[in-house]
Amino acid sequence: MMVILIAVPYLLNRSVVGAAPVRAGQVITLGTFRYQPALGWQVDRGASQADLVSVLVKGATTYRLTPLGRQSSAAGAFRAAARRYAATGRGRVGGDPAAVTTARGLTGVVAPITGHTAAGTLTVLVAGGQGLAVSLTARHTAPLTAAIADDVVTMLDSVEVVAS
């Protein structure tokens, strides 16, 4: 009986927490957005929450998508996302944001993230009055590779609005 009391919670915890490899054709939905993660990445099941945040990891690189709710403009959504990011203590969003358009026609802005231990970008997309924050960070000890950068562009280009 004692074995069951110990084993069941342990096995349940192991099945929920950790990382799971991205499966071919996998699609992740976050509120009104969905995207297709690239193969070779891992879904961080401990940090990801259905419809609230999707976190992927590959080596020392983290790719995090967070819906921002109702947003009237990319600039306003970006300011809100930058404040939220800075509040985490993981880094600071700096510089003037540049305009960005995905392959699917979603528009937004992007700016660099700097920190003591990591660097990357914060991209904010707004479509249908809804915002989506996409942060990409890599530890300074393992900077982004060209392959990871290509994966990120592909994943960002796969973001689409879910038909309502």
Tab-separated table of C-alpha atoms in Angstrom:
chain	number	residue	atom	x	y	z
A	1	MET	CA	0.000	0.000	0.000
A	2	MET	CA	2.830	2.395	0.899
A	3	VAL	CA	4.409	1.781	-2.522
A	4	ILE	CA	1.192	2.874	-4.231
A	5	LEU	CA	0.938	6.008	-2.092
A	6	ILE	CA	4.471	6.964	-3.112
A	7	ALA	CA	4.551	5.692	-6.706
A	8	VAL	CA	1.298	7.189	-8.020
A	9	PRO	CA	2.045	10.841	-7.142
A	10	TYR	CA	5.629	10.387	-8.374
A	11	LEU	CA	4.503	9.001	-11.735
A	12	LEU	CA	1.814	11.651	-12.135
A	13	ASN	CA	4.312	14.402	-11.361
A	14	ARG	CA	6.830	12.998	-13.864
A	15	SER	CA	4.159	12.887	-16.576
A	16	VAL	CA	3.228	16.564	-16.063
A	17	VAL	CA	6.527	18.259	-15.298
A	18	GLY	CA	9.543	18.241	-17.609
A	19	ALA	CA	10.017	18.624	-21.303
A	20	ALA	CA	8.394	16.714	-24.129
A	21	PRO	CA	9.769	16.642	-27.673
A	22	VAL	CA	7.731	18.506	-30.281
A	23	ARG	CA	5.859	15.997	-32.452
A	24	ALA	CA	5.641	16.304	-36.237
A	25	GLY	CA	2.575	18.349	-37.169
A	26	GLN	CA	1.952	19.470	-33.573
A	27	VAL	CA	-0.068	22.688	-33.245
A	28	ILE	CA	-0.328	24.715	-30.043
A	29	THR	CA	-3.307	26.999	-29.411
A	30	LEU	CA	-3.088	30.031	-27.120
A	31	GLY	CA	-6.379	31.875	-26.833
A	32	THR	CA	-7.115	33.277	-30.295
A	33	PHE	CA	-3.695	32.330	-31.707
A	34	ARG	CA	-2.105	29.068	-32.763
A	35	TYR	CA	1.307	28.140	-34.063
A	36	GLN	CA	3.351	25.142	-35.108
A	37	PRO	CA	6.510	24.526	-33.059
A	38	ALA	CA	9.634	23.377	-34.908
A	39	LEU	CA	10.931	19.832	-34.609
A	40	GLY	CA	13.960	19.479	-32.362
A	41	TRP	CA	12.497	21.777	-29.696
A	42	GLN	CA	11.029	20.626	-26.381
A	43	VAL	CA	7.735	21.780	-24.850
A	44	ASP	CA	8.479	22.825	-21.257
A	45	ARG	CA	5.466	21.228	-19.568
A	46	GLY	CA	6.304	22.763	-16.196
A	47	ALA	CA	6.245	26.344	-17.532
A	48	SER	CA	3.559	25.973	-20.231
A	49	GLN	CA	-0.111	26.395	-19.332
A	50	ALA	CA	-2.989	25.698	-21.692
A	51	ASP	CA	-4.230	28.912	-23.364
A	52	LEU	CA	-2.003	31.075	-21.069
A	53	VAL	CA	1.626	30.495	-22.062
A	54	SER	CA	3.610	28.186	-24.330
A	55	VAL	CA	7.289	27.663	-23.528
A	56	LEU	CA	9.683	25.822	-25.814
A	57	VAL	CA	13.338	25.110	-25.103
A	58	LYS	CA	16.253	24.030	-27.222
A	59	GLY	CA	19.555	23.879	-25.407
A	60	ALA	CA	20.116	27.269	-23.760
A	61	THR	CA	17.373	28.960	-25.826
A	62	THR	CA	13.820	29.666	-24.634
A	63	TYR	CA	10.895	30.620	-26.900
A	64	ARG	CA	7.868	31.859	-24.921
A	65	LEU	CA	4.461	32.891	-26.322
A	66	THR	CA	1.940	34.678	-24.117
A	67	PRO	CA	-1.472	36.013	-25.192
A	68	LEU	CA	-1.958	39.638	-24.117
A	69	GLY	CA	-5.745	39.813	-24.381
A	70	ARG	CA	-7.572	42.755	-25.964
A	71	GLN	CA	-5.192	45.217	-27.543
A	72	SER	CA	-6.031	48.158	-29.781
A	73	SER	CA	-2.536	48.728	-31.175
A	74	ALA	CA	0.803	47.005	-31.538
A	75	ALA	CA	2.540	49.925	-29.792
A	76	GLY	CA	0.296	49.700	-26.714
A	77	ALA	CA	0.572	45.922	-26.630
A	78	PHE	CA	4.348	46.197	-26.908
A	79	ARG	CA	4.602	48.616	-23.981
A	80	ALA	CA	2.477	46.285	-21.835
A	81	ALA	CA	4.514	43.217	-22.845
A	82	ALA	CA	7.823	45.023	-22.221
A	83	ARG	CA	6.680	46.010	-18.723
A	84	ARG	CA	5.580	42.440	-18.013
A	85	TYR	CA	8.889	41.082	-19.241
A	86	ALA	CA	10.924	43.541	-17.167
A	87	ALA	CA	8.860	42.610	-14.082
A	88	THR	CA	10.027	38.983	-14.383
A	89	GLY	CA	13.604	40.061	-13.675
A	90	ARG	CA	14.907	38.024	-16.633
A	91	GLY	CA	16.013	41.112	-18.547
A	92	ARG	CA	14.976	44.403	-20.025
A	93	VAL	CA	13.508	45.330	-23.401
A	94	GLY	CA	15.421	48.216	-24.930
A	95	GLY	CA	15.719	50.286	-28.049
A	96	ASP	CA	13.045	51.510	-30.383
A	97	PRO	CA	10.824	48.694	-31.636
A	98	ALA	CA	10.934	47.955	-35.366
A	99	ALA	CA	7.906	46.970	-37.430
A	100	VAL	CA	7.521	43.306	-38.315
A	101	THR	CA	5.114	41.390	-40.571
A	102	THR	CA	4.851	37.598	-40.552
A	103	ALA	CA	4.448	35.405	-43.635
A	104	ARG	CA	0.742	35.094	-42.758
A	105	GLY	CA	0.328	38.878	-42.719
A	106	LEU	CA	0.209	39.475	-38.948
A	107	THR	CA	1.808	42.790	-38.014
A	108	GLY	CA	3.577	43.935	-34.905
A	109	VAL	CA	6.846	45.209	-33.493
A	110	VAL	CA	10.137	43.699	-32.312
A	111	ALA	CA	12.915	44.993	-30.033
A	112	PRO	CA	16.002	43.505	-28.364
A	113	ILE	CA	16.069	42.013	-24.876
A	114	THR	CA	19.201	42.479	-22.789
A	115	GLY	CA	20.070	40.992	-19.438
A	116	HIS	CA	22.920	39.906	-17.214
A	117	THR	CA	22.742	36.282	-18.302
A	118	ALA	CA	20.665	36.254	-21.498
A	119	ALA	CA	19.869	38.220	-24.644
A	120	GLY	CA	17.165	37.955	-27.288
A	121	THR	CA	14.110	39.682	-28.728
A	122	LEU	CA	10.549	40.543	-27.782
A	123	THR	CA	8.056	40.457	-30.625
A	124	VAL	CA	4.453	41.541	-30.203
A	125	LEU	CA	1.784	40.727	-32.789
A	126	VAL	CA	-1.734	42.156	-32.840
A	127	ALA	CA	-4.576	40.699	-34.895
A	128	GLY	CA	-8.332	40.949	-34.534
A	129	GLY	CA	-7.927	43.185	-31.480
A	130	GLN	CA	-5.883	40.532	-29.628
A	131	GLY	CA	-2.179	40.685	-28.765
A	132	LEU	CA	0.487	38.001	-28.552
A	133	ALA	CA	3.927	38.462	-26.959
A	134	VAL	CA	6.760	36.262	-28.248
A	135	SER	CA	10.053	36.353	-26.372
A	136	LEU	CA	13.184	34.599	-27.537
A	137	THR	CA	16.119	34.436	-25.145
A	138	ALA	CA	19.439	32.624	-25.130
A	139	ARG	CA	22.025	32.486	-22.379
A	140	HIS	CA	25.194	34.467	-23.089
A	141	THR	CA	27.196	31.259	-22.705
A	142	ALA	CA	25.347	29.682	-25.667
A	143	PRO	CA	24.318	32.367	-28.164
A	144	LEU	CA	21.744	31.733	-30.878
A	145	THR	CA	22.809	29.616	-33.827
A	146	ALA	CA	21.700	30.135	-37.428
A	147	ALA	CA	19.611	26.926	-37.204
A	148	ILE	CA	17.767	28.163	-34.106
A	149	ALA	CA	17.203	31.565	-35.724
A	150	ASP	CA	15.712	29.820	-38.771
A	151	ASP	CA	13.436	27.731	-36.508
A	152	VAL	CA	12.258	30.878	-34.738
A	153	VAL	CA	11.425	32.649	-38.008
A	154	THR	CA	9.502	29.562	-39.153
A	155	MET	CA	7.570	29.337	-35.859
A	156	LEU	CA	6.801	33.074	-35.851
A	157	ASP	CA	5.627	32.852	-39.464
A	158	SER	CA	3.326	29.950	-38.509
A	159	VAL	CA	1.371	32.068	-35.992
A	160	GLU	CA	-2.218	32.531	-37.130
A	161	VAL	CA	-5.502	33.685	-35.697
A	162	VAL	CA	-7.906	30.883	-34.835
A	163	ALA	CA	-11.178	31.255	-36.702
A	164	SER	CA	-13.975	32.096	-34.301
